[in-house]
CSV table of C-alpha atoms and ligand atoms in Angstrom, one decimal:
chain,number,residue,atom,x,y,z
A,98,UNK,CA,15.6,-7.5,-16.3
A,99,UNK,CA,16.4,-10.7,-14.3
A,100,UNK,CA,14.1,-13.2,-12.9
A,101,UNK,CA,15.4,-13.5,-9.4
A,102,UNK,CA,17.6,-10.8,-8.1
A,103,UNK,CA,20.3,-11.9,-5.7
A,104,UNK,CA,22.1,-8.8,-4.7
A,105,UNK,CA,22.3,-7.5,-1.2
A,106,UNK,CA,21.5,-3.8,-0.8
A,107,UNK,CA,22.4,-1.2,1.8
A,108,UNK,CA,19.6,0.6,3.5
A,109,UNK,CA,19.7,4.3,2.8
A,110,UNK,CA,17.0,5.1,5.2
A,111,UNK,CA,18.2,6.9,8.4
A,112,UNK,CA,16.3,7.3,11.6
A,113,UNK,CA,15.6,10.9,10.9
A,114,UNK,CA,12.5,12.1,12.5
A,115,UNK,CA,12.1,9.3,15.0
A,116,UNK,CA,13.4,11.2,18.0
A,117,UNK,CA,10.6,11.7,20.4
A,118,UNK,CA,8.5,8.7,19.2
A,119,UNK,CA,7.4,6.8,22.3
A,120,UNK,CA,9.8,4.0,23.3
A,121,UNK,CA,12.2,4.5,20.4
A,122,UNK,CA,13.8,7.8,21.1
A,123,UNK,CA,17.3,6.3,20.7
A,124,UNK,CA,16.3,4.2,17.7
A,125,UNK,CA,19.0,3.5,15.1
A,126,UNK,CA,18.5,2.7,11.5
A,127,UNK,CA,18.5,-0.9,10.5
A,128,UNK,CA,22.1,-1.7,9.4
A,129,UNK,CA,21.0,-3.3,6.2
A,130,UNK,CA,17.9,-4.0,4.1
A,131,UNK,CA,17.0,-7.6,3.2
A,132,UNK,CA,18.2,-9.1,0.0
A,133,UNK,CA,15.5,-8.4,-2.6
A,134,UNK,CA,13.1,-11.3,-2.7
A,135,UNK,CA,13.9,-12.5,0.8
A,136,UNK,CA,13.0,-12.0,4.4
A,137,UNK,CA,14.7,-12.9,7.7
A,138,UNK,CA,13.2,-16.3,7.7
A,139,UNK,CA,13.5,-17.8,11.2
A,140,UNK,CA,15.3,-15.5,13.6
A,141,UNK,CA,13.2,-13.5,16.0
A,142,UNK,CA,14.4,-10.0,16.3
A,143,UNK,CA,16.4,-8.9,19.3
A,144,UNK,CA,14.0,-7.4,21.8
A,145,UNK,CA,11.1,-9.4,20.3
A,146,UNK,CA,8.0,-9.5,22.4
A,147,UNK,CA,7.5,-12.7,24.3
A,148,UNK,CA,3.8,-13.5,24.1
A,149,UNK,CA,2.0,-16.8,24.7
A,150,UNK,CA,0.2,-18.1,21.6
A,151,UNK,CA,-3.6,-18.4,21.9
A,152,UNK,CA,-5.2,-21.7,23.1
A,153,UNK,CA,-4.6,-24.4,20.5
A,154,UNK,CA,-1.7,-22.3,19.1
A,155,UNK,CA,-1.5,-20.2,16.0
A,156,UNK,CA,-2.3,-23.3,13.8
A,157,UNK,CA,-5.8,-23.3,15.3
A,158,UNK,CA,-6.3,-19.7,14.4
A,159,UNK,CA,-5.1,-20.4,10.9
A,160,UNK,CA,-7.5,-23.4,10.6
A,161,UNK,CA,-10.3,-21.0,11.7
A,162,UNK,CA,-9.3,-18.6,8.9
A,163,UNK,CA,-9.5,-21.4,6.5
A,164,UNK,CA,-12.9,-22.5,7.7
A,165,UNK,CA,-14.2,-19.0,7.4
A,166,UNK,CA,-12.8,-18.7,3.9
A,167,UNK,CA,-14.4,-22.0,2.8
A,168,UNK,CA,-17.8,-20.9,4.3
A,169,UNK,CA,-17.7,-17.4,2.6
A,170,UNK,CA,-16.7,-19.0,-0.7
A,171,UNK,CA,-19.6,-21.4,-0.6
A,172,UNK,CA,-22.0,-18.5,0.0
A,173,UNK,CA,-20.4,-16.6,-2.9
A,174,UNK,CA,-20.7,-19.7,-5.2
A,175,UNK,CA,-24.3,-20.3,-4.1
A,176,UNK,CA,-25.5,-16.7,-4.4
A,177,UNK,CA,-23.2,-14.8,-6.7
A,178,UNK,CA,-20.9,-17.0,-8.6
A,179,UNK,CA,-19.3,-15.1,-11.5
A,180,UNK,CA,-20.6,-11.8,-10.3
A,181,UNK,CA,-18.0,-9.2,-9.3
A,182,UNK,CA,-18.9,-9.0,-5.7
A,183,UNK,CA,-21.5,-10.4,-3.3
A,184,UNK,CA,-23.6,-8.2,-1.1
A,185,UNK,CA,-23.4,-10.5,2.0
A,186,UNK,CA,-26.3,-9.1,4.0
A,187,UNK,CA,-29.0,-9.4,1.3
A,188,UNK,CA,-27.3,-12.2,-0.6
A,189,UNK,CA,-27.5,-10.2,-3.8
A,190,UNK,CA,-24.7,-9.0,-6.2
A,191,UNK,CA,-22.9,-6.0,-7.4
A,192,UNK,CA,-20.6,-5.5,-10.4
A,193,UNK,CA,-17.4,-3.5,-10.1
A,194,UNK,CA,-16.1,-2.6,-13.5
A,195,UNK,CA,-19.2,-2.2,-15.8
A,196,UNK,CA,-22.8,-1.9,-14.6
A,197,UNK,CA,-24.7,-5.1,-15.4
A,198,UNK,CA,-21.6,-6.8,-16.9
A,199,UNK,CA,-20.0,-9.4,-14.5
A,200,UNK,CA,-16.3,-10.0,-14.9
A,201,UNK,CA,-15.9,-12.6,-12.1
A,202,UNK,CA,-13.8,-10.2,-10.0
A,203,UNK,CA,-14.2,-12.2,-6.7
A,204,UNK,CA,-13.2,-15.4,-8.5
A,205,UNK,CA,-10.1,-13.9,-9.9
A,206,UNK,CA,-9.1,-12.2,-6.6
A,207,UNK,CA,-9.7,-15.4,-4.6
A,208,UNK,CA,-7.7,-17.9,-6.7
A,209,UNK,CA,-4.2,-17.7,-5.2
A,210,UNK,CA,-5.6,-17.4,-1.7
A,211,UNK,CA,-7.6,-20.6,-2.1
A,212,UNK,CA,-4.5,-22.3,-3.5
A,213,UNK,CA,-2.3,-21.2,-0.6
A,214,UNK,CA,-4.9,-22.5,1.8
A,215,UNK,CA,-4.9,-25.8,0.1
A,216,UNK,CA,-8.6,-25.4,-0.7
A,217,UNK,CA,-8.0,-27.3,-3.9
A,218,UNK,CA,-11.6,-28.1,-4.8
A,219,UNK,CA,-12.6,-24.5,-4.5
A,220,UNK,CA,-9.5,-23.4,-6.5
A,221,UNK,CA,-10.3,-25.8,-9.3
A,222,UNK,CA,-13.9,-24.6,-9.3
A,223,UNK,CA,-12.7,-21.0,-9.7
A,224,UNK,CA,-10.2,-21.8,-12.4
A,225,UNK,CA,-12.9,-23.7,-14.3
A,226,UNK,CA,-15.2,-20.6,-14.1
A,227,UNK,CA,-12.4,-18.4,-15.5
A,228,UNK,CA,-11.6,-20.7,-18.4
A,229,UNK,CA,-15.2,-21.1,-19.3
A,230,UNK,CA,-16.4,-17.5,-18.9
A,231,UNK,CA,-13.7,-14.8,-18.7
A,232,UNK,CA,-13.6,-12.7,-21.8
A,233,UNK,CA,-12.0,-9.3,-22.1
A,234,UNK,CA,-13.5,-8.3,-25.4
A,235,UNK,CA,-15.9,-5.9,-23.7
A,236,UNK,CA,-17.0,-2.7,-25.3
A,237,UNK,CA,-16.8,-0.5,-22.2
A,238,UNK,CA,-14.3,1.7,-20.4
A,239,UNK,CA,-12.3,-0.1,-17.7
A,240,UNK,CA,-10.3,1.7,-15.0
A,241,UNK,CA,-6.7,0.8,-15.9
A,242,UNK,CA,-5.4,0.8,-12.3
A,243,UNK,CA,-8.1,-1.4,-10.8
A,244,UNK,CA,-8.1,-3.7,-13.8
A,245,UNK,CA,-4.4,-4.1,-13.4
A,246,UNK,CA,-4.0,-4.7,-9.7
A,247,UNK,CA,-7.1,-6.9,-9.4
A,248,UNK,CA,-7.7,-8.8,-12.7
A,249,UNK,CA,-4.3,-8.9,-14.3
A,250,UNK,CA,-2.6,-9.4,-10.9
A,251,UNK,CA,-5.2,-12.1,-10.0
A,252,UNK,CA,-4.6,-14.0,-13.3
A,253,UNK,CA,-0.8,-13.7,-13.0
A,254,UNK,CA,-0.8,-15.0,-9.4
A,255,UNK,CA,-3.1,-17.9,-10.4
A,256,UNK,CA,-0.7,-18.7,-13.2
A,257,UNK,CA,2.3,-18.5,-10.8
A,258,UNK,CA,0.7,-21.0,-8.3
A,259,UNK,CA,-0.7,-23.4,-11.0
A,260,UNK,CA,1.5,-23.1,-14.0
A,261,UNK,CA,-1.7,-23.3,-16.1
A,262,UNK,CA,-0.7,-21.7,-19.5
A,263,UNK,CA,-4.3,-20.7,-20.3
A,264,UNK,CA,-4.3,-18.3,-17.3
A,265,UNK,CA,-1.1,-16.7,-18.7
A,266,UNK,CA,-2.8,-16.4,-22.1
A,267,UNK,CA,-5.7,-14.6,-20.6
A,268,UNK,CA,-3.3,-12.3,-18.6
A,269,UNK,CA,-1.5,-11.5,-21.8
A,270,UNK,CA,-4.7,-10.7,-23.7
A,271,UNK,CA,-5.6,-8.3,-20.9
A,272,UNK,CA,-2.1,-6.9,-20.6
A,273,UNK,CA,-2.2,-6.0,-24.4
A,274,UNK,CA,-5.6,-4.3,-24.0
A,275,UNK,CA,-4.4,-2.3,-21.0
A,276,UNK,CA,-1.1,-1.3,-22.6
A,277,UNK,CA,-3.0,0.9,-25.1
A,278,UNK,CA,-3.7,3.3,-22.2
A,279,UNK,CA,0.1,3.9,-21.9
A,280,UNK,CA,1.1,3.8,-25.6
A,281,UNK,CA,-1.6,6.4,-26.6
A,282,UNK,CA,-0.4,8.8,-23.9
A,283,UNK,CA,2.1,11.5,-25.0
A,284,UNK,CA,3.9,11.3,-21.7
A,285,UNK,CA,3.6,7.6,-21.1
A,286,UNK,CA,1.5,8.2,-18.0
A,287,UNK,CA,-1.6,6.0,-18.6
A,288,UNK,CA,-5.1,7.4,-19.2
A,289,UNK,CA,-7.4,6.3,-16.3
A,290,UNK,CA,-9.8,4.4,-18.6
A,291,UNK,CA,-9.4,2.3,-21.7
A,292,UNK,CA,-12.2,0.6,-23.6
A,293,UNK,CA,-11.0,-3.0,-23.7
A,294,UNK,CA,-12.6,-3.7,-27.1
A,295,UNK,CA,-11.9,-0.5,-29.0
A,296,UNK,CA,-8.9,0.8,-27.3
A,297,UNK,CA,-10.6,4.2,-26.9
A,298,UNK,CA,-8.9,6.1,-24.0
A,299,UNK,CA,-10.4,8.6,-21.6
A,300,UNK,CA,-9.8,10.6,-18.4
A,301,UNK,CA,-6.3,12.0,-18.7
A,302,UNK,CA,-6.8,13.7,-15.3
A,303,UNK,CA,-5.1,11.1,-13.1
A,304,UNK,CA,-3.0,10.7,-10.0
A,305,UNK,CA,0.2,9.2,-8.7
A,306,UNK,CA,-1.1,5.7,-7.8
A,307,UNK,CA,-2.8,5.4,-11.1
A,308,UNK,CA,0.4,6.5,-12.8
A,309,UNK,CA,2.8,4.1,-11.0
A,310,UNK,CA,1.2,0.9,-9.8
A,311,UNK,CA,1.9,-1.4,-12.7
A,312,UNK,CA,5.5,-2.5,-12.7
A,313,UNK,CA,5.2,-5.8,-10.7
A,314,UNK,CA,2.2,-7.0,-12.8
A,315,UNK,CA,3.5,-5.7,-16.1
A,316,UNK,CA,7.1,-6.9,-15.2
A,317,UNK,CA,5.9,-10.4,-14.3
A,318,UNK,CA,4.0,-10.5,-17.5
A,319,UNK,CA,7.2,-9.5,-19.4
A,320,UNK,CA,9.2,-12.2,-17.5
A,321,UNK,CA,6.7,-14.9,-18.2
A,322,UNK,CA,6.0,-14.0,-21.9
A,323,UNK,CA,9.5,-12.9,-22.8
A,324,UNK,CA,8.1,-9.6,-24.1
A,325,UNK,CA,9.7,-6.6,-22.4
A,326,UNK,CA,7.1,-4.1,-23.7
A,327,UNK,CA,4.9,-4.3,-20.6
A,328,UNK,CA,7.8,-3.6,-18.2
A,329,UNK,CA,9.1,-0.8,-20.3
A,330,UNK,CA,5.7,1.0,-20.3
A,331,UNK,CA,5.2,0.7,-16.6
A,332,UNK,CA,8.8,2.0,-15.9
A,333,UNK,CA,8.3,4.9,-18.3
A,334,UNK,CA,5.3,6.1,-16.4
A,335,UNK,CA,7.1,5.8,-13.0
A,336,UNK,CA,10.0,7.7,-14.5
A,337,UNK,CA,8.0,10.6,-15.9
A,338,UNK,CA,6.6,11.4,-12.5
A,339,UNK,CA,10.0,10.9,-10.8
A,340,UNK,CA,11.8,13.2,-13.3
A,341,UNK,CA,9.3,16.0,-12.6
A,342,UNK,CA,9.7,15.9,-8.8
A,343,UNK,CA,9.8,19.3,-7.1
A,344,UNK,CA,13.0,20.9,-5.8
A,345,UNK,CA,12.1,19.3,-2.5
A,346,UNK,CA,12.1,15.8,-4.1
A,347,UNK,CA,8.4,15.6,-3.4
A,348,UNK,CA,5.6,14.5,-5.8
A,349,UNK,CA,2.2,16.2,-5.9
A,350,UNK,CA,-0.5,13.5,-6.0
A,351,UNK,CA,-2.5,14.7,-9.1
A,352,UNK,CA,-1.1,14.8,-12.6
A,353,UNK,CA,-2.3,15.2,-16.2
A,354,UNK,CA,-1.5,12.2,-18.5
A,355,UNK,CA,-1.4,14.3,-21.7
A,356,UNK,CA,0.5,17.4,-20.6
A,357,UNK,CA,2.4,15.9,-17.7
A,358,UNK,CA,1.5,19.0,-15.6
A,359,UNK,CA,0.9,18.5,-11.9
A,360,UNK,CA,-2.7,19.2,-11.1
A,361,UNK,CA,-2.2,20.2,-7.4
A,362,UNK,CA,0.6,21.1,-5.1
A,363,UNK,CA,0.3,18.6,-2.3
A,364,UNK,CA,2.2,15.4,-1.4
A,365,UNK,CA,0.9,12.5,0.7
A,366,UNK,CA,1.9,8.9,1.4
A,367,UNK,CA,-1.8,8.0,1.4
A,368,UNK,CA,-4.2,7.7,-1.5
A,369,UNK,CA,-4.1,8.7,-4.3
A,370,UNK,CA,-0.3,8.4,-4.1
A,371,UNK,CA,0.5,5.5,-1.8
A,372,UNK,CA,1.2,2.5,-4.1
A,373,UNK,CA,3.4,4.7,-6.5
A,374,UNK,CA,6.0,4.6,-3.7
A,375,UNK,CA,5.3,1.0,-2.8
A,376,UNK,CA,6.0,-0.1,-6.4
A,377,UNK,CA,9.4,1.6,-6.6
A,378,UNK,CA,10.5,-0.6,-3.7
A,379,UNK,CA,8.6,-3.6,-5.0
A,380,UNK,CA,10.1,-3.3,-8.5
A,381,UNK,CA,13.6,-3.3,-7.1
A,382,UNK,CA,12.7,-6.2,-4.8
A,383,UNK,CA,11.2,-8.3,-7.6
A,384,UNK,CA,13.4,-7.3,-10.6
A,385,UNK,CA,16.6,-5.9,-9.1
A,386,UNK,CA,16.2,-2.7,-11.2
A,387,UNK,CA,18.7,-0.2,-9.7
A,388,UNK,CA,16.9,2.8,-11.1
A,389,UNK,CA,13.8,2.0,-9.1
A,390,UNK,CA,15.9,1.6,-6.0
A,391,UNK,CA,17.6,5.0,-6.6
A,392,UNK,CA,14.2,6.7,-7.1
A,393,UNK,CA,12.8,5.1,-4.0
A,394,UNK,CA,15.8,6.3,-2.0
A,395,UNK,CA,15.5,9.9,-3.2
A,396,UNK,CA,11.7,10.1,-2.6
A,397,UNK,CA,11.5,8.3,0.7
A,398,UNK,CA,14.4,10.4,2.1
A,399,UNK,CA,12.4,13.6,1.2
A,400,UNK,CA,9.2,12.1,2.7
A,401,UNK,CA,11.0,11.3,5.9
A,402,UNK,CA,12.5,14.8,6.0
A,403,UNK,CA,9.5,16.9,5.1
A,404,UNK,CA,6.4,14.8,6.1
A,405,UNK,CA,7.4,13.1,9.3
A,406,UNK,CA,5.2,14.4,12.1
A,407,UNK,CA,5.5,13.1,15.7
A,408,UNK,CA,2.4,13.9,17.7
A,409,UNK,CA,1.8,12.8,21.3
A,410,UNK,CA,4.8,10.4,20.8
A,411,UNK,CA,3.3,8.8,17.8
A,412,UNK,CA,4.7,8.7,14.3
A,413,UNK,CA,2.6,10.1,11.4
A,414,UNK,CA,3.2,11.5,7.9
A,415,UNK,CA,1.5,14.8,7.2
A,416,UNK,CA,0.3,16.2,3.9
A,417,UNK,CA,2.6,18.9,2.7
A,418,UNK,CA,3.0,21.5,-0.1
A,419,UNK,CA,5.4,19.7,-2.4
A,420,UNK,CA,6.8,23.0,-3.6
A,421,UNK,CA,7.5,24.6,-0.2
A,422,UNK,CA,7.5,21.7,2.3
A,423,UNK,CA,4.9,23.5,4.3
A,424,UNK,CA,2.5,21.4,6.3
A,425,UNK,CA,-1.0,21.3,4.8
A,426,UNK,CA,-3.0,18.8,6.9
A,427,UNK,CA,-2.7,16.5,9.8
A,428,UNK,CA,-5.1,13.9,8.6
A,429,UNK,CA,-4.2,10.3,7.6
A,430,UNK,CA,-6.0,7.8,5.6
A,431,UNK,CA,-6.2,4.2,6.9
A,432,UNK,CA,-4.9,3.1,3.5
A,433,UNK,CA,-1.5,4.5,4.5
A,434,UNK,CA,-1.2,2.0,7.4
A,435,UNK,CA,0.5,-0.6,5.1
A,436,UNK,CA,3.6,1.7,5.2
A,437,UNK,CA,4.6,0.0,8.5
A,438,UNK,CA,5.2,-3.2,6.6
A,439,UNK,CA,6.8,-1.4,3.6
A,440,UNK,CA,9.3,0.2,5.9
A,441,UNK,CA,10.1,-3.2,7.3
A,442,UNK,CA,10.5,-4.7,3.9
A,443,UNK,CA,13.0,-2.0,3.0
A,444,UNK,CA,15.0,-2.8,6.1
A,445,UNK,CA,13.7,-0.1,8.5
A,446,UNK,CA,11.9,-2.2,11.1
A,447,UNK,CA,12.2,0.5,13.7
A,448,UNK,CA,10.2,3.0,11.8
A,449,UNK,CA,7.9,0.3,10.6
A,450,UNK,CA,7.2,-0.7,14.2
A,451,UNK,CA,6.6,3.0,15.2
A,452,UNK,CA,4.1,3.6,12.4
A,453,UNK,CA,2.3,0.4,13.1
A,454,UNK,CA,2.2,1.3,16.8
A,455,UNK,CA,0.5,4.6,15.8
A,456,UNK,CA,-2.3,2.7,14.0
A,457,UNK,CA,-2.5,0.2,16.8
A,458,UNK,CA,-3.5,3.1,19.1
A,459,UNK,CA,-6.4,3.8,16.7
A,460,UNK,CA,-7.4,0.2,16.5
A,461,UNK,CA,-7.3,0.0,20.3
A,462,UNK,CA,-9.7,3.0,20.5
A,463,UNK,CA,-12.2,2.0,17.8
A,464,UNK,CA,-11.8,-1.7,17.5
A,465,UNK,CA,-11.9,-1.3,13.7
A,466,UNK,CA,-9.9,1.4,12.0
A,467,UNK,CA,-12.0,4.2,10.5
A,468,UNK,CA,-11.2,5.2,6.9
A,469,UNK,CA,-9.5,8.4,8.0
A,470,UNK,CA,-8.4,10.2,11.1
A,471,UNK,CA,-7.1,13.5,12.3
A,472,UNK,CA,-4.0,12.2,14.0
A,473,UNK,CA,-3.7,15.0,16.6
A,474,UNK,CA,-6.9,13.8,18.2
A,475,UNK,CA,-7.3,10.3,16.7
A,476,UNK,CA,-10.8,11.3,15.8
A,477,UNK,CA,-12.3,9.9,12.6
A,478,UNK,CA,-12.6,12.2,9.6
A,479,UNK,CA,-14.5,9.4,7.9
A,480,UNK,CA,-16.2,6.8,10.1
A,481,UNK,CA,-16.7,3.9,7.7
A,482,UNK,CA,-14.5,0.9,7.1
A,483,UNK,CA,-14.5,-0.7,3.7
A,484,UNK,CA,-13.3,-4.1,5.1
A,485,UNK,CA,-9.7,-2.8,4.8
A,486,UNK,CA,-6.6,-5.0,4.8
A,487,UNK,CA,-3.8,-2.5,5.3
A,488,UNK,CA,-3.2,-2.9,9.0
A,489,UNK,CA,-3.0,-6.7,8.7
A,490,UNK,CA,-0.7,-6.3,5.7
A,491,UNK,CA,1.6,-4.2,7.9
A,492,UNK,CA,1.5,-6.8,10.6
A,493,UNK,CA,2.4,-9.6,8.2
A,494,UNK,CA,5.4,-7.8,6.7
A,495,UNK,CA,6.7,-6.6,10.1
A,496,UNK,CA,6.4,-10.2,11.4
A,497,UNK,CA,8.2,-11.6,8.3
A,498,UNK,CA,11.0,-9.2,8.9
A,499,UNK,CA,11.3,-9.6,12.7
A,500,UNK,CA,9.4,-12.7,13.7
A,501,UNK,CA,8.2,-10.7,16.7
A,502,UNK,CA,5.1,-12.4,18.1
A,503,UNK,CA,3.7,-8.9,18.8
A,504,UNK,CA,2.6,-8.7,15.2
A,505,UNK,CA,0.8,-12.0,15.3
A,506,UNK,CA,-1.1,-10.7,18.3
A,507,UNK,CA,-2.0,-7.6,16.5
A,508,UNK,CA,-3.2,-9.5,13.4
A,509,UNK,CA,-5.1,-11.8,15.7
A,510,UNK,CA,-7.0,-8.9,17.2
A,511,UNK,CA,-7.7,-7.5,13.8
A,512,UNK,CA,-9.1,-10.9,12.7
A,513,UNK,CA,-11.2,-11.3,15.9
A,514,UNK,CA,-12.6,-7.8,15.5
A,515,UNK,CA,-13.5,-8.4,11.9
A,516,UNK,CA,-15.3,-11.6,12.9
A,517,UNK,CA,-17.2,-9.8,15.6
A,518,UNK,CA,-18.2,-6.8,13.6
A,519,UNK,CA,-18.3,-7.7,9.9
A,520,UNK,CA,-19.5,-11.4,9.8
A,521,UNK,CA,-23.1,-11.6,8.4
A,522,UNK,CA,-25.5,-14.0,6.8
A,523,UNK,CA,-23.6,-14.7,3.5
A,524,UNK,CA,-20.1,-13.6,4.3
A,525,UNK,CA,-18.2,-10.5,5.5
A,526,UNK,CA,-19.3,-6.9,5.0
A,527,UNK,CA,-18.1,-3.4,5.2
A,528,UNK,CA,-19.0,-1.1,8.1
A,529,UNK,CA,-20.6,2.2,7.5
A,530,UNK,CA,-19.7,3.5,11.0
A,531,UNK,CA,-17.0,2.0,13.2
A,532,UNK,CA,-18.2,4.1,16.1
A,533,UNK,CA,-21.6,2.4,16.2
A,534,UNK,CA,-20.8,-0.9,14.4
A,535,UNK,CA,-23.4,-0.2,11.7
A,536,UNK,CA,-23.0,-2.5,8.8
A,537,UNK,CA,-23.2,-1.9,5.0
A,538,UNK,CA,-24.0,-4.6,2.5
A,539,UNK,CA,-20.9,-5.2,0.4
A,540,UNK,CA,-17.8,-7.4,0.3
A,541,UNK,CA,-15.0,-5.9,-1.7
A,542,UNK,CA,-13.0,-8.2,-4.1
A,543,UNK,CA,-9.7,-7.4,-2.3
A,544,UNK,CA,-11.0,-9.0,0.9
A,545,UNK,CA,-10.5,-12.4,-0.9
A,546,UNK,CA,-7.0,-11.5,-2.1
A,547,UNK,CA,-5.7,-9.7,0.9
A,548,UNK,CA,-6.6,-10.1,4.6
A,549,UNK,CA,-7.7,-13.7,4.3
A,550,UNK,CA,-4.3,-14.4,2.8
A,551,UNK,CA,-2.4,-12.2,5.2
A,552,UNK,CA,-4.0,-14.0,8.2
A,553,UNK,CA,-3.3,-17.4,6.7
A,554,UNK,CA,0.4,-16.6,6.1
A,555,UNK,CA,1.0,-15.0,9.5
A,556,UNK,CA,-0.8,-17.7,11.6
A,557,UNK,CA,-0.5,-20.7,9.4
A,558,UNK,CA,3.1,-21.6,8.7
A,559,UNK,CA,1.7,-22.3,5.2
A,560,UNK,CA,3.3,-25.3,3.4
A,561,UNK,CA,2.8,-23.7,0.0
A,562,UNK,CA,4.5,-20.4,0.8
A,563,UNK,CA,8.2,-19.8,0.7
A,564,UNK,CA,8.8,-17.7,3.8
A,565,UNK,CA,12.4,-16.9,2.7
A,566,UNK,CA,11.7,-15.6,-0.8
A,567,UNK,CA,8.4,-14.2,-1.9
A,568,UNK,CA,6.5,-11.2,-3.3
A,569,UNK,CA,2.9,-10.1,-2.7
A,570,UNK,CA,1.6,-7.2,-4.8
A,571,UNK,CA,-0.3,-4.2,-3.5
A,572,UNK,CA,-3.5,-6.3,-4.0
A,573,UNK,CA,-1.9,-9.3,-2.1
A,574,UNK,CA,-1.3,-11.3,-5.3
A,575,UNK,CA,1.6,-13.7,-5.2
A,576,UNK,CA,4.2,-13.4,-8.0
A,577,UNK,CA,7.1,-15.0,-6.2
A,578,UNK,CA,7.2,-17.7,-3.5
A,579,UNK,CA,4.6,-20.3,-4.3
A,580,UNK,CA,5.9,-23.7,-3.2
A,581,UNK,CA,4.4,-26.4,-5.5
B,240,IFL,O1,-7.3,-2.6,-3.8
B,240,IFL,C1,-6.8,-2.6,-2.5
B,240,IFL,C2,-5.3,-2.5,-2.6
B,240,IFL,O2,-4.7,-2.9,-1.4
B,240,IFL,C3,-4.8,-1.1,-2.9
B,240,IFL,N1,-5.6,-0.1,-2.5
B,240,IFL,C4,-6.8,-0.2,-1.8
B,240,IFL,C5,-7.5,-1.6,-1.7
B,240,IFL,C6,-7.6,-2.1,-0.3
B,240,IFL,O3,-8.0,-1.1,0.6
B,240,IFL,O4,-3.7,-0.9,-3.4
């Protein structure tokens, strides 16, 4: 494994399935994918949309994002400091991992965002809390996937931006405790839960995302500690699922960690599969591992061939039977909307744009994306919105790849809409119904790590972010590209 890959790669993604998508019927595949770890830094794409920036320019929008972050952080510190999540309507708290046992989730999720925004007092306050309080010797089962992307990822990104060795030591301690979920499994697919103190594992019934969303956290831990065991465990789990793909090169989304048997027949790009695919690309991007690139190429080609579904001129990806390729459902989870950005990162900005366009039609209709839709009618299948970042994530990575102002416009509308619908007494909250605007009382940890950061990077021309070489994890954690 190498620290910083330097190879150029060829895009193996064709334009299959795009014919008939509104405005891009003659779309061609992008001639080449970006060098891993890089993006097209300055050049706007040919055909980029000429849009006037808002009054005051994008910098003013970025400053507003920073002001909102500082305000929400103050409420969190005043009302909930050290608790996993604030309930911003009532000003009370909620734990995420273990009932009644705070792990400071919001602190850990927020750290690299605060640093990138140059909110140095707040960053120092968060790091001080972590050093004084965070302890993983807890006698309780922790969900391996969530603990990895949120806590391990948050500590690693805080280490990346600060170079503070005590944060890496905490990350290593946590990594060792999580690793047991992999090493105790006969297949190498991790159990869903591990007791962080005793190492007792539970819940072998798992899924694709919880099988394969580790390689960038575990790989960065390997790079920074010099111990390859974390990378190897994460790759083994990815490989097990890949090696057992169906004859259609598709992966059902549920699997058993002990037997390795698929637990259902169906393939989706949404949850609970989504970030398995994301981490194949990301592992190649970050570590230059050719196996991961080859697995990505095979699986994405099959997804494009069997799951592409163009309805009313819009690009979607249906749920299909992985053993026959037959369509099962025309619903789509909002969580899949980050794929627009993932396509762009992999060099396919045409398809990325088309998929982001599809979700833009949903945003235009409801203001805020519902958790799920039937894409033939665009009607919600689930009317809530858990303060989701995926559409802004897609906008950022499409903008990084093309520099088309269109994506800033879209991210700006997402931000404005969030301010209008989710801002409340002590921060930002989820919506229980996007069609009525009814609010819940809960601010998820990822809000601090994801959309605040995505907005800051897309509007801010951030001095501390390397726009030419960077990596953000599925949780938005930065493992490459902090400019100190
Ligand atoms: O934890 C977040 C992360 O982006 C992810 N899945 C869902 C969350 C945000 O919606 O991988």
